[in-house]
Structures are given as structure tokens and as C-alpha cells.
Tab-separated table of C-alpha atoms in Angstrom:
chain	number	residue	atom	x	y	z
A	28	MET	CA	-31.091	18.836	18.828
A	29	ALA	CA	-28.689	16.246	17.294
A	30	PRO	CA	-25.350	15.751	17.689
A	31	ILE	CA	-23.202	18.100	15.269
A	32	ILE	CA	-21.212	15.427	12.616
A	33	ALA	CA	-18.145	16.392	12.727
A	34	LEU	CA	-15.643	15.284	9.877
A	35	THR	CA	-11.498	14.638	10.143
A	36	ALA	CA	-9.516	16.780	7.518
A	37	GLU	CA	-8.773	13.348	5.959
A	38	GLN	CA	-11.966	12.158	5.639
A	39	ALA	CA	-13.237	15.542	4.312
A	40	HIS	CA	-10.315	15.499	1.948
A	41	ALA	CA	-11.754	12.200	0.386
A	42	ARG	CA	-15.254	13.388	-0.275
A	43	LEU	CA	-14.261	17.024	-0.925
A	44	HIS	CA	-15.779	16.577	-4.586
A	45	GLU	CA	-18.835	15.876	-3.201
A	46	LEU	CA	-19.204	18.515	-0.317
A	47	ILE	CA	-20.409	22.327	-0.457
A	48	VAL	CA	-17.803	23.990	1.753
A	49	ILE	CA	-18.751	26.908	3.693
A	50	ASP	CA	-15.802	28.807	5.312
A	51	VAL	CA	-17.548	30.801	8.299
A	52	ARG	CA	-14.224	32.819	8.940
A	53	THR	CA	-13.844	36.349	8.534
A	54	PRO	CA	-13.207	37.612	4.577
A	55	GLY	CA	-9.574	38.359	6.088
A	56	GLU	CA	-8.974	34.912	7.123
A	57	TYR	CA	-10.719	33.383	4.442
A	58	ALA	CA	-8.026	35.446	1.843
A	59	LEU	CA	-5.152	34.139	3.864
A	60	GLY	CA	-5.989	30.523	2.548
A	61	HIS	CA	-9.155	28.385	2.449
A	62	VAL	CA	-9.969	24.728	1.444
A	63	PRO	CA	-10.429	24.560	-2.099
A	64	GLY	CA	-13.778	25.650	-3.511
A	65	ALA	CA	-14.987	26.765	-0.498
A	66	HIS	CA	-17.735	29.679	-0.039
A	67	ASN	CA	-17.338	32.386	2.445
A	68	ILE	CA	-19.997	33.389	4.340
A	69	PRO	CA	-18.645	34.876	7.727
A	70	LEU	CA	-20.428	33.606	11.049
A	71	ASP	CA	-22.145	36.869	11.537
A	72	HIS	CA	-23.783	37.129	8.079
A	73	LEU	CA	-25.081	33.419	8.555
A	74	ASP	CA	-28.531	34.444	9.302
A	75	ALA	CA	-29.076	36.316	6.112
A	76	ALA	CA	-27.398	33.766	4.166
A	77	LEU	CA	-29.891	30.795	5.520
A	78	PRO	CA	-32.206	30.794	2.295
A	79	SER	CA	-29.048	30.318	0.123
A	80	LEU	CA	-27.680	27.632	2.746
A	81	SER	CA	-31.096	25.772	2.834
A	82	ALA	CA	-31.273	25.508	-0.935
A	83	ALA	CA	-27.561	24.236	-1.298
A	84	ALA	CA	-28.192	21.648	1.183
A	85	GLU	CA	-30.913	20.347	-0.439
A	86	ARG	CA	-28.341	19.762	-3.385
A	87	GLY	CA	-25.351	18.188	-1.215
A	88	GLU	CA	-23.814	17.757	1.934
A	89	LEU	CA	-22.538	20.875	3.637
A	90	LEU	CA	-19.396	21.170	5.275
A	91	VAL	CA	-18.964	24.008	7.486
A	92	VAL	CA	-15.376	25.063	8.075
A	93	CYS	CA	-13.715	27.648	10.046
A	94	ALA	CA	-10.061	28.010	11.807
A	95	SER	CA	-10.220	25.799	14.547
A	96	GLY	CA	-13.668	23.967	14.492
A	97	ALA	CA	-15.232	26.105	17.170
A	98	ARG	CA	-16.776	28.815	14.870
A	99	SER	CA	-18.150	26.259	12.327
A	100	ALA	CA	-19.694	24.099	15.340
A	101	THR	CA	-21.515	27.142	16.222
A	102	ALA	CA	-22.804	27.806	12.803
A	103	CYS	CA	-23.408	23.872	12.245
A	104	GLU	CA	-25.754	24.294	15.633
A	105	ARG	CA	-27.429	27.252	14.211
A	106	LEU	CA	-28.212	25.801	10.735
A	107	ALA	CA	-29.645	22.920	12.931
A	108	ASP	CA	-32.183	24.713	14.725
A	109	GLU	CA	-33.354	25.885	11.190
A	110	GLY	CA	-33.392	22.034	9.665
A	111	ILE	CA	-30.102	22.286	7.674
A	112	ASP	CA	-27.986	19.546	7.820
A	113	ALA	CA	-24.366	20.595	8.002
A	114	ALA	CA	-21.186	18.835	9.438
A	115	THR	CA	-18.242	20.961	10.974
A	116	LEU	CA	-14.309	20.350	9.554
A	117	SER	CA	-12.710	19.103	13.138
A	118	GLY	CA	-9.798	21.198	13.649
A	119	GLY	CA	-10.681	23.581	10.985
A	120	THR	CA	-8.113	24.664	8.401
A	121	THR	CA	-5.108	24.351	10.821
A	122	ALA	CA	-5.779	20.424	10.899
A	123	TRP	CA	-6.413	20.440	7.131
A	124	THR	CA	-3.024	22.476	6.567
A	125	GLN	CA	-1.244	20.528	9.192
A	126	LEU	CA	-1.894	17.458	7.048
A	127	GLY	CA	-0.622	19.007	4.055
A	128	HIS	CA	-3.444	19.611	2.052
A	129	ASP	CA	-3.344	22.338	-0.444
A	130	THR	CA	-5.596	25.743	0.517
A	131	HIS	CA	-6.794	28.564	-1.935
A	132	ARG	CA	-5.761	32.054	-1.820
A	133	PRO	CA	-7.441	34.213	-4.555
A	134	ALA	CA	-5.289	35.810	-6.763
A	135	GLY	CA	-5.023	39.688	-6.176
A	136	THR	CA	-6.337	39.631	-2.327
A	137	ARG	CA	-5.015	41.631	0.127
A	138	SER	CA	-4.619	39.648	2.996
A	139	PRO	CA	-5.345	41.120	6.522
A	140	TRP	CA	-3.959	39.636	9.450
A	141	ALA	CA	-5.492	36.390	10.332
A	142	MET	CA	-8.429	37.289	13.454
A	143	GLU	CA	-6.401	35.689	16.400
A	144	ARG	CA	-3.339	37.854	15.275
A	145	GLN	CA	-5.852	40.789	15.524
A	146	VAL	CA	-6.987	39.940	18.774
A	147	ARG	CA	-3.328	39.635	20.225
A	148	LEU	CA	-2.284	43.102	18.938
A	149	ALA	CA	-5.124	44.447	20.172
A	150	ALA	CA	-5.344	42.827	23.646
A	151	GLY	CA	-1.512	43.247	23.904
A	152	SER	CA	-1.807	47.100	22.839
A	153	LEU	CA	-4.667	47.823	25.592
A	154	VAL	CA	-2.803	46.307	28.462
A	155	LEU	CA	-0.005	48.057	27.385
A	156	ALA	CA	-1.719	51.499	27.166
A	157	GLY	CA	-3.269	50.697	30.525
A	158	LEU	CA	0.182	49.592	32.366
A	159	VAL	CA	1.645	53.241	30.891
A	160	ALA	CA	-1.148	55.188	31.783
A	161	GLY	CA	-1.228	53.684	34.868
A	162	GLN	CA	1.959	55.092	36.110
A	163	ARG	CA	0.548	58.652	35.902
A	164	TRP	CA	-3.306	57.774	36.504
A	165	SER	CA	-4.031	54.935	38.627
A	166	ALA	CA	-7.348	54.457	37.549
A	167	ALA	CA	-6.098	53.483	34.038
A	168	ARG	CA	-4.924	50.150	35.067
A	169	VAL	CA	-8.538	49.098	34.977
A	170	LEU	CA	-8.144	49.019	31.436
A	171	SER	CA	-5.191	46.108	31.741
A	172	ALA	CA	-7.525	44.329	33.886
A	173	SER	CA	-10.471	44.586	32.163
A	174	VAL	CA	-8.553	43.062	29.028
A	175	ALA	CA	-7.111	40.434	31.522
A	176	GLY	CA	-10.092	39.610	32.601
A	177	GLY	CA	-11.699	39.177	28.979
A	178	LEU	CA	-9.216	37.213	28.040
A	179	VAL	CA	-9.525	34.788	30.873
A	180	PHE	CA	-13.164	34.840	30.072
A	181	SER	CA	-12.557	33.967	26.646
A	182	ALA	CA	-10.627	31.273	27.400
A	183	VAL	CA	-13.213	29.555	29.640
A	184	THR	CA	-16.213	30.006	27.544
A	185	ASN	CA	-14.041	29.373	24.308
A	186	THR	CA	-15.669	32.638	22.895
A	187	CYS	CA	-14.016	35.870	22.271
A	188	GLY	CA	-16.192	39.051	22.283
A	189	MET	CA	-12.839	40.859	21.011
A	190	ALA	CA	-12.878	39.230	17.660
A	191	ARG	CA	-16.197	39.463	17.299
A	192	ILE	CA	-15.717	43.617	17.768
A	193	LEU	CA	-12.211	43.301	15.301
A	194	ALA	CA	-14.585	41.377	12.859
A	195	ARG	CA	-16.791	44.546	12.381
A	196	LEU	CA	-13.884	46.529	11.150
A	197	PRO	CA	-14.509	47.513	7.585
A	198	TYR	CA	-11.168	45.485	6.518
A	199	ASN	CA	-12.610	42.441	7.930
A	200	GLN	CA	-16.168	42.632	6.122
A	201	PRO	CA	-16.947	41.014	2.962
A	202	ASP	CA	-17.557	43.191	0.073
A	203	ALA	CA	-21.348	43.045	-0.620
A	204	THR	CA	-21.137	41.740	-4.049
A	205	ASP	CA	-18.747	39.090	-2.930
A	206	LEU	CA	-21.443	37.561	-0.156
A	207	ASP	CA	-24.266	38.555	-3.007
A	208	ALA	CA	-22.656	36.474	-5.416
A	209	THR	CA	-21.879	33.817	-3.275
A	210	LEU	CA	-25.478	33.637	-1.932
A	211	ALA	CA	-26.663	33.497	-5.636
A	212	ALA	CA	-24.589	30.696	-6.453
A	213	LEU	CA	-25.372	28.514	-3.162
A	214	LYS	CA	-28.842	29.177	-4.535
A	215	GLY	CA	-28.341	27.225	-7.799
């Protein structure tokens, strides 16, 4: 497999007018602010979007974006497996905003918490619940130990199982009509 092409935020900003930007974050993260003109296709829905992304790639270069660059790199690998060329945004929207580049936030959209914040709340709550319940039932401490082990595994592998679970919650799901409209627009 060919190496993943990465664009810095400065390079992407200079070429934004010629790129087709795909944001693979959850709808909640996307609603908090995204690269102008980006289409939201959550990573979990990437396989369903492959035909539309293939058609879009025939018309222009794809730039895949997420918060840090990890999910977009995963998406680029998946696209490469299907013969679709795409670049990733190094450092993701974090690097983009740190350079002072504008982000777009749709008017009237609700803003669920960013996935990282949701993970911190869920992990902290589970650890606390395990410790409190462990005062009465020592076996409940296993909950805290399991979450701690999961966080260590997450850091070592640069994946997050809890984020994948939380991404399936209803408020983190794209509206079907939004995803359908996005896919139709990408097919051109």
C-alpha cells in the first residue's frame, strides 16, 4: 500500500478552493466547527459512502479531516484499499484552528460535546461509580480497573473503543437525510 499523503493546515488552506473536504468526525464534532465546505461522513459510515467518494475523487482531490489526524489517516487507508486517492489533514481541525483559520458552524445546529469530552465524562463517571460501589461491594472495583485498562490500551494503540461506543448514541448519529444529501452531492 502506498504511503498516506498528508497536507499541513497551511497547505490545505492555500488549496482549499480545489479540494473536496470530507470530515469523518461525528455529527456532534462536525457541528462544533469544521473546515469551510467540508462534507460530514462519519468514519462509521465510510463504507456506505465509498461509491460517492469514488465519484467525487474523479472530479477532484479528496482531503480527509478529523480532530487530530488519526481517524482521517484510518479513513485514507480504507479509501486507498478501494483505490481511492485521498490526503489527510495533519493535526486535523486542531491544527487548522491553532493557525487561526476559520471554521464553519451551521446556523441553528445543536452542539453536542466533542467526542473527547464525552469519553472523559463517561470514563470518569464509570471509574467514580466503581470506586463508590467498591466501598460496599469489593467486586465493583473491577469496573474502575477495566476502565483504567481500557484507557491504557487506548493510548498504546491510538484507538478508542469507548469513543466508538459513544459515537453510536443517537445524538452522535447523522440525520439520514443529511447523510443522503451529502452522498448525493458528492456523486455530482
